[in-house]
Amino acid sequence: MKLLLLFGVCIIAIAARREWDDIKREEIREDGYRTQRVYRYLYRGQISSGLPKESTQHAATRIEAHVSLVFPNNERTAVLRLEKVRFGSLNHDIPEPRELQRFEIFEEKEVEEEYLRLLRLPLRFRYVDGLVSEIEFDREDRPWSQNIKRAVLNLLQVNLKKNMRTDIHEERNVREDIELLDEHRE
């Protein structure tokens, strides 16, 4: 339980490509989501701990789930559901701890049916111009399960109205401030 809670709070999500037997890849020609269609994704997340170069021992937890996304009534309100959720754990040397590892190297953990049921509970949210808002969880959902679902939702966030990049300018200001502080120390 503690591992699931830690995983839910600290989850780092990495999206990756993978062919599935039950989901066929199609060429995507749409510029947005449409109502009455089911969109399916493979969510793969991993959280690792350990010092990258100084340590040969690492601990990692891995999650995989099929994500179903439906816009039942309009293109602004969506329902998300996790399916075929599985977890794995690992406690040994990881050559590249920052990279997503193959699920096969993890020891798959059996998850209690009640926890899987909670993870499968749907959530509803608004999706406008690539931004997620007004998230509504099922009344039975628990915080650890909600946090895992928030990590999945976060991958959908793409601000389609953002016209200018501000990160470069802000980075430059921070660097200049640091240089000024260094000059004052001398």
PDB file of C-alpha atoms in Angstrom:
ATOM      1  CA  MET A   1       0.000   0.000   0.000  1.00  0.00           C
ATOM      2  CA  LYS A   2       2.810   2.378   0.903  1.00  0.00           C
ATOM      3  CA  LEU A   3       4.504   1.587  -2.377  1.00  0.00           C
ATOM      4  CA  LEU A   4       1.324   2.447  -4.279  1.00  0.00           C
ATOM      5  CA  LEU A   5       0.908   5.669  -2.327  1.00  0.00           C
ATOM      6  CA  LEU A   6       4.529   6.670  -2.933  1.00  0.00           C
ATOM      7  CA  PHE A   7       4.158   5.734  -6.568  1.00  0.00           C
ATOM      8  CA  GLY A   8       0.978   7.768  -6.952  1.00  0.00           C
ATOM      9  CA  VAL A   9       2.458  10.866  -5.357  1.00  0.00           C
ATOM     10  CA  CYS A  10       5.860  10.716  -7.027  1.00  0.00           C
ATOM     11  CA  ILE A  11       5.029   9.170 -10.380  1.00  0.00           C
ATOM     12  CA  ILE A  12       7.081  10.222 -13.310  1.00  0.00           C
ATOM     13  CA  ALA A  13       5.343   9.510 -16.534  1.00  0.00           C
ATOM     14  CA  ILE A  14       7.147   8.764 -19.702  1.00  0.00           C
ATOM     15  CA  ALA A  15       5.171   8.176 -22.839  1.00  0.00           C
ATOM     16  CA  ALA A  16       6.580   5.684 -25.259  1.00  0.00           C
ATOM     17  CA  ARG A  17       5.590   3.878 -28.393  1.00  0.00           C
ATOM     18  CA  ARG A  18       4.669   0.236 -28.406  1.00  0.00           C
ATOM     19  CA  GLU A  19       2.662  -1.944 -30.716  1.00  0.00           C
ATOM     20  CA  TRP A  20      -0.241  -3.752 -29.161  1.00  0.00           C
ATOM     21  CA  ASP A  21      -1.993  -6.793 -30.494  1.00  0.00           C
ATOM     22  CA  ASP A  22      -5.441  -5.440 -29.672  1.00  0.00           C
ATOM     23  CA  ILE A  23      -4.915  -1.825 -30.770  1.00  0.00           C
ATOM     24  CA  LYS A  24      -4.071  -1.134 -34.374  1.00  0.00           C
ATOM     25  CA  ARG A  25      -2.093   1.952 -35.265  1.00  0.00           C
ATOM     26  CA  GLU A  26      -3.725   4.203 -37.807  1.00  0.00           C
ATOM     27  CA  GLU A  27      -2.473   7.255 -39.534  1.00  0.00           C
ATOM     28  CA  ILE A  28      -3.841  10.205 -37.574  1.00  0.00           C
ATOM     29  CA  ARG A  29      -5.290  12.930 -39.747  1.00  0.00           C
ATOM     30  CA  GLU A  30      -7.488  14.630 -37.184  1.00  0.00           C
ATOM     31  CA  ASP A  31      -6.604  17.934 -35.565  1.00  0.00           C
ATOM     32  CA  GLY A  32      -8.496  17.293 -32.339  1.00  0.00           C
ATOM     33  CA  TYR A  33     -10.698  14.913 -30.430  1.00  0.00           C
ATOM     34  CA  ARG A  34     -14.207  14.143 -31.673  1.00  0.00           C
ATOM     35  CA  THR A  35     -17.334  13.128 -29.839  1.00  0.00           C
ATOM     36  CA  GLN A  36     -18.552   9.552 -29.686  1.00  0.00           C
ATOM     37  CA  ARG A  37     -15.106   8.116 -30.457  1.00  0.00           C
ATOM     38  CA  VAL A  38     -12.881   6.081 -28.165  1.00  0.00           C
ATOM     39  CA  TYR A  39      -9.202   7.041 -28.104  1.00  0.00           C
ATOM     40  CA  ARG A  40      -6.830   4.477 -26.632  1.00  0.00           C
ATOM     41  CA  TYR A  41      -3.309   5.039 -25.383  1.00  0.00           C
ATOM     42  CA  LEU A  42      -0.675   2.988 -23.634  1.00  0.00           C
ATOM     43  CA  TYR A  43       0.509   4.697 -20.465  1.00  0.00           C
ATOM     44  CA  ARG A  44       3.915   3.659 -19.178  1.00  0.00           C
ATOM     45  CA  GLY A  45       5.354   5.269 -16.073  1.00  0.00           C
ATOM     46  CA  GLN A  46       8.377   4.581 -13.924  1.00  0.00           C
ATOM     47  CA  ILE A  47       9.862   6.035 -10.781  1.00  0.00           C
ATOM     48  CA  SER A  48      13.462   5.213  -9.867  1.00  0.00           C
ATOM     49  CA  SER A  49      15.594   6.026  -6.850  1.00  0.00           C
ATOM     50  CA  GLY A  50      19.326   5.783  -6.365  1.00  0.00           C
ATOM     51  CA  LEU A  51      22.321   7.883  -7.336  1.00  0.00           C
ATOM     52  CA  PRO A  52      22.870   7.613 -11.107  1.00  0.00           C
ATOM     53  CA  LYS A  53      26.661   7.252 -11.191  1.00  0.00           C
ATOM     54  CA  GLU A  54      27.730   6.676  -7.597  1.00  0.00           C
ATOM     55  CA  SER A  55      25.401   3.760  -6.903  1.00  0.00           C
ATOM     56  CA  THR A  56      25.060   0.354  -8.474  1.00  0.00           C
ATOM     57  CA  GLN A  57      21.842  -0.288  -6.574  1.00  0.00           C
ATOM     58  CA  HIS A  58      18.526   1.238  -7.645  1.00  0.00           C
ATOM     59  CA  ALA A  59      14.896   0.731  -6.746  1.00  0.00           C
ATOM     60  CA  ALA A  60      12.182   1.292  -9.322  1.00  0.00           C
ATOM     61  CA  THR A  61       8.448   0.902  -9.645  1.00  0.00           C
ATOM     62  CA  ARG A  62       6.766   0.589 -13.014  1.00  0.00           C
ATOM     63  CA  ILE A  63       3.162   0.939 -14.173  1.00  0.00           C
ATOM     64  CA  GLU A  64       1.509   0.132 -17.466  1.00  0.00           C
ATOM     65  CA  ALA A  65      -2.133   0.745 -18.293  1.00  0.00           C
ATOM     66  CA  HIS A  66      -4.375   1.081 -21.286  1.00  0.00           C
ATOM     67  CA  VAL A  67      -6.038   4.483 -21.194  1.00  0.00           C
ATOM     68  CA  SER A  68      -9.451   5.006 -22.783  1.00  0.00           C
ATOM     69  CA  LEU A  69     -10.493   8.558 -23.521  1.00  0.00           C
ATOM     70  CA  VAL A  70     -14.041   9.374 -24.675  1.00  0.00           C
ATOM     71  CA  PHE A  71     -15.786  12.670 -25.385  1.00  0.00           C
ATOM     72  CA  PRO A  72     -19.396  11.462 -24.962  1.00  0.00           C
ATOM     73  CA  ASN A  73     -21.458  14.629 -25.540  1.00  0.00           C
ATOM     74  CA  ASN A  74     -19.147  17.382 -26.747  1.00  0.00           C
ATOM     75  CA  GLU A  75     -15.505  18.067 -27.559  1.00  0.00           C
ATOM     76  CA  ARG A  76     -14.859  19.836 -24.254  1.00  0.00           C
ATOM     77  CA  THR A  77     -15.910  17.234 -21.693  1.00  0.00           C
ATOM     78  CA  ALA A  78     -14.103  13.903 -21.560  1.00  0.00           C
ATOM     79  CA  VAL A  79     -14.170  10.676 -19.580  1.00  0.00           C
ATOM     80  CA  LEU A  80     -10.913   8.862 -18.844  1.00  0.00           C
ATOM     81  CA  ARG A  81     -10.646   5.256 -17.686  1.00  0.00           C
ATOM     82  CA  LEU A  82      -7.624   3.047 -16.942  1.00  0.00           C
ATOM     83  CA  GLU A  83      -7.789  -0.582 -18.032  1.00  0.00           C
ATOM     84  CA  LYS A  84      -5.413  -3.554 -17.916  1.00  0.00           C
ATOM     85  CA  VAL A  85      -3.341  -1.926 -15.172  1.00  0.00           C
ATOM     86  CA  ARG A  86      -0.205  -3.727 -14.035  1.00  0.00           C
ATOM     87  CA  PHE A  87       2.664  -2.873 -11.688  1.00  0.00           C
ATOM     88  CA  GLY A  88       6.219  -4.096 -11.383  1.00  0.00           C
ATOM     89  CA  SER A  89       9.115  -3.521  -8.995  1.00  0.00           C
ATOM     90  CA  LEU A  90      12.861  -3.768  -9.352  1.00  0.00           C
ATOM     91  CA  ASN A  91      15.702  -3.592  -6.852  1.00  0.00           C
ATOM     92  CA  HIS A  92      19.113  -3.955  -8.508  1.00  0.00           C
ATOM     93  CA  ASP A  93      21.473  -2.208 -10.881  1.00  0.00           C
ATOM     94  CA  ILE A  94      19.824  -0.183 -13.644  1.00  0.00           C
ATOM     95  CA  PRO A  95      22.250   0.877 -16.401  1.00  0.00           C
ATOM     96  CA  GLU A  96      20.283   4.030 -17.262  1.00  0.00           C
ATOM     97  CA  PRO A  97      17.931   4.889 -14.361  1.00  0.00           C
ATOM     98  CA  ARG A  98      16.580   7.965 -16.158  1.00  0.00           C
ATOM     99  CA  GLU A  99      15.357   5.884 -19.096  1.00  0.00           C
ATOM    100  CA  LEU A 100      12.170   3.875 -19.130  1.00  0.00           C
ATOM    101  CA  GLN A 101      13.085   0.230 -18.641  1.00  0.00           C
ATOM    102  CA  ARG A 102      11.341  -2.714 -20.326  1.00  0.00           C
ATOM    103  CA  PHE A 103       8.557  -4.112 -18.172  1.00  0.00           C
ATOM    104  CA  GLU A 104      10.016  -7.597 -18.606  1.00  0.00           C
ATOM    105  CA  ILE A 105      12.973  -6.825 -16.309  1.00  0.00           C
ATOM    106  CA  PHE A 106      10.593  -5.915 -13.461  1.00  0.00           C
ATOM    107  CA  GLU A 107       9.030  -8.383 -11.075  1.00  0.00           C
ATOM    108  CA  GLU A 108       5.317  -8.048 -11.793  1.00  0.00           C
ATOM    109  CA  LYS A 109       3.340  -7.461  -8.608  1.00  0.00           C
ATOM    110  CA  GLU A 110      -0.053  -8.960  -8.005  1.00  0.00           C
ATOM    111  CA  VAL A 111      -2.447  -6.158  -7.117  1.00  0.00           C
ATOM    112  CA  GLU A 112      -5.521  -6.770  -4.995  1.00  0.00           C
ATOM    113  CA  GLU A 113      -8.767  -6.713  -6.956  1.00  0.00           C
ATOM    114  CA  GLU A 114     -10.112  -3.854  -4.816  1.00  0.00           C
ATOM    115  CA  TYR A 115      -7.146  -1.646  -5.779  1.00  0.00           C
ATOM    116  CA  LEU A 116      -7.592  -2.536  -9.450  1.00  0.00           C
ATOM    117  CA  ARG A 117     -11.289  -1.695  -9.162  1.00  0.00           C
ATOM    118  CA  LEU A 118     -10.422   1.747  -7.781  1.00  0.00           C
ATOM    119  CA  LEU A 119      -7.895   2.336 -10.551  1.00  0.00           C
ATOM    120  CA  ARG A 120     -10.549   1.437 -13.150  1.00  0.00           C
ATOM    121  CA  LEU A 121     -13.049   3.993 -11.822  1.00  0.00           C
ATOM    122  CA  PRO A 122     -13.596   6.682 -14.466  1.00  0.00           C
ATOM    123  CA  LEU A 123     -13.045  10.391 -14.086  1.00  0.00           C
ATOM    124  CA  ARG A 124     -14.535  13.313 -15.976  1.00  0.00           C
ATOM    125  CA  PHE A 125     -12.746  16.520 -16.928  1.00  0.00           C
ATOM    126  CA  ARG A 126     -12.937  19.555 -19.196  1.00  0.00           C
ATOM    127  CA  TYR A 127     -10.469  19.761 -22.061  1.00  0.00           C
ATOM    128  CA  VAL A 128     -10.316  23.170 -23.733  1.00  0.00           C
ATOM    129  CA  ASP A 129      -7.494  24.260 -26.043  1.00  0.00           C
ATOM    130  CA  GLY A 130      -5.290  21.449 -24.777  1.00  0.00           C
ATOM    131  CA  LEU A 131      -5.720  22.291 -21.093  1.00  0.00           C
ATOM    132  CA  VAL A 132      -7.267  19.993 -18.493  1.00  0.00           C
ATOM    133  CA  SER A 133      -9.546  21.517 -15.841  1.00  0.00           C
ATOM    134  CA  GLU A 134     -12.536  20.734 -13.603  1.00  0.00           C
ATOM    135  CA  ILE A 135     -11.491  17.166 -12.818  1.00  0.00           C
ATOM    136  CA  GLU A 136     -14.290  15.104 -11.223  1.00  0.00           C
ATOM    137  CA  PHE A 137     -13.374  11.790  -9.622  1.00  0.00           C
ATOM    138  CA  ASP A 138     -15.802   9.047  -8.657  1.00  0.00           C
ATOM    139  CA  ARG A 139     -17.004   9.296  -5.040  1.00  0.00           C
ATOM    140  CA  GLU A 140     -15.404   5.940  -4.232  1.00  0.00           C
ATOM    141  CA  ASP A 141     -11.980   6.868  -5.623  1.00  0.00           C
ATOM    142  CA  ARG A 142      -9.049   7.200  -3.204  1.00  0.00           C
ATOM    143  CA  PRO A 143      -6.241   9.822  -3.187  1.00  0.00           C
ATOM    144  CA  TRP A 144      -3.492   7.402  -4.311  1.00  0.00           C
ATOM    145  CA  SER A 145      -5.627   6.286  -7.264  1.00  0.00           C
ATOM    146  CA  GLN A 146      -6.528   9.886  -8.091  1.00  0.00           C
ATOM    147  CA  ASN A 147      -2.831  10.831  -8.137  1.00  0.00           C
ATOM    148  CA  ILE A 148      -2.012   8.101 -10.639  1.00  0.00           C
ATOM    149  CA  LYS A 149      -4.870   9.305 -12.850  1.00  0.00           C
ATOM    150  CA  ARG A 150      -3.657  12.909 -12.525  1.00  0.00           C
ATOM    151  CA  ALA A 151      -0.255  11.801 -13.823  1.00  0.00           C
ATOM    152  CA  VAL A 152      -1.957  10.319 -16.886  1.00  0.00           C
ATOM    153  CA  LEU A 153      -4.072  13.455 -17.379  1.00  0.00           C
ATOM    154  CA  ASN A 154      -0.984  15.630 -17.163  1.00  0.00           C
ATOM    155  CA  LEU A 155       0.312  14.024 -20.360  1.00  0.00           C
ATOM    156  CA  LEU A 156      -2.696  15.445 -22.223  1.00  0.00           C
ATOM    157  CA  GLN A 157      -1.856  19.022 -21.247  1.00  0.00           C
ATOM    158  CA  VAL A 158      -0.701  20.963 -24.287  1.00  0.00           C
ATOM    159  CA  ASN A 159      -1.496  24.677 -24.242  1.00  0.00           C
ATOM    160  CA  LEU A 160      -2.647  25.230 -27.819  1.00  0.00           C
ATOM    161  CA  LYS A 161      -3.117  28.991 -27.300  1.00  0.00           C
ATOM    162  CA  LYS A 162       0.408  29.706 -26.064  1.00  0.00           C
ATOM    163  CA  ASN A 163       1.994  31.914 -28.713  1.00  0.00           C
ATOM    164  CA  MET A 164       5.320  32.882 -27.200  1.00  0.00           C
ATOM    165  CA  ARG A 165       8.056  30.907 -25.475  1.00  0.00           C
ATOM    166  CA  THR A 166       8.841  32.561 -22.179  1.00  0.00           C
ATOM    167  CA  ASP A 167      11.128  29.909 -20.768  1.00  0.00           C
ATOM    168  CA  ILE A 168      14.219  31.103 -22.667  1.00  0.00           C
ATOM    169  CA  HIS A 169      13.814  34.682 -21.466  1.00  0.00           C
ATOM    170  CA  GLU A 170      13.202  33.590 -17.875  1.00  0.00           C
ATOM    171  CA  GLU A 171      16.207  31.284 -17.991  1.00  0.00           C
ATOM    172  CA  ARG A 172      18.366  34.132 -19.239  1.00  0.00           C
ATOM    173  CA  ASN A 173      17.184  36.366 -16.365  1.00  0.00           C
ATOM    174  CA  VAL A 174      17.961  33.705 -13.775  1.00  0.00           C
ATOM    175  CA  ARG A 175      21.430  33.191 -15.224  1.00  0.00           C
ATOM    176  CA  GLU A 176      22.072  36.952 -15.187  1.00  0.00           C
ATOM    177  CA  ASP A 177      20.914  37.148 -11.567  1.00  0.00           C
ATOM    178  CA  ILE A 178      23.292  34.342 -10.586  1.00  0.00           C
ATOM    179  CA  GLU A 179      26.186  36.063 -12.356  1.00  0.00           C
ATOM    180  CA  LEU A 180      25.377  39.298 -10.512  1.00  0.00           C
ATOM    181  CA  LEU A 181      25.353  37.468  -7.173  1.00  0.00           C
ATOM    182  CA  ASP A 182      28.719  35.874  -7.959  1.00  0.00           C
ATOM    183  CA  GLU A 183      30.202  39.300  -8.786  1.00  0.00           C
ATOM    184  CA  HIS A 184      29.005  40.725  -5.445  1.00  0.00           C
ATOM    185  CA  ARG A 185      30.590  37.852  -3.510  1.00  0.00           C
ATOM    186  CA  GLU A 186      34.019  38.604  -4.941  1.00  0.00           C
TER     187      GLU A 186
END
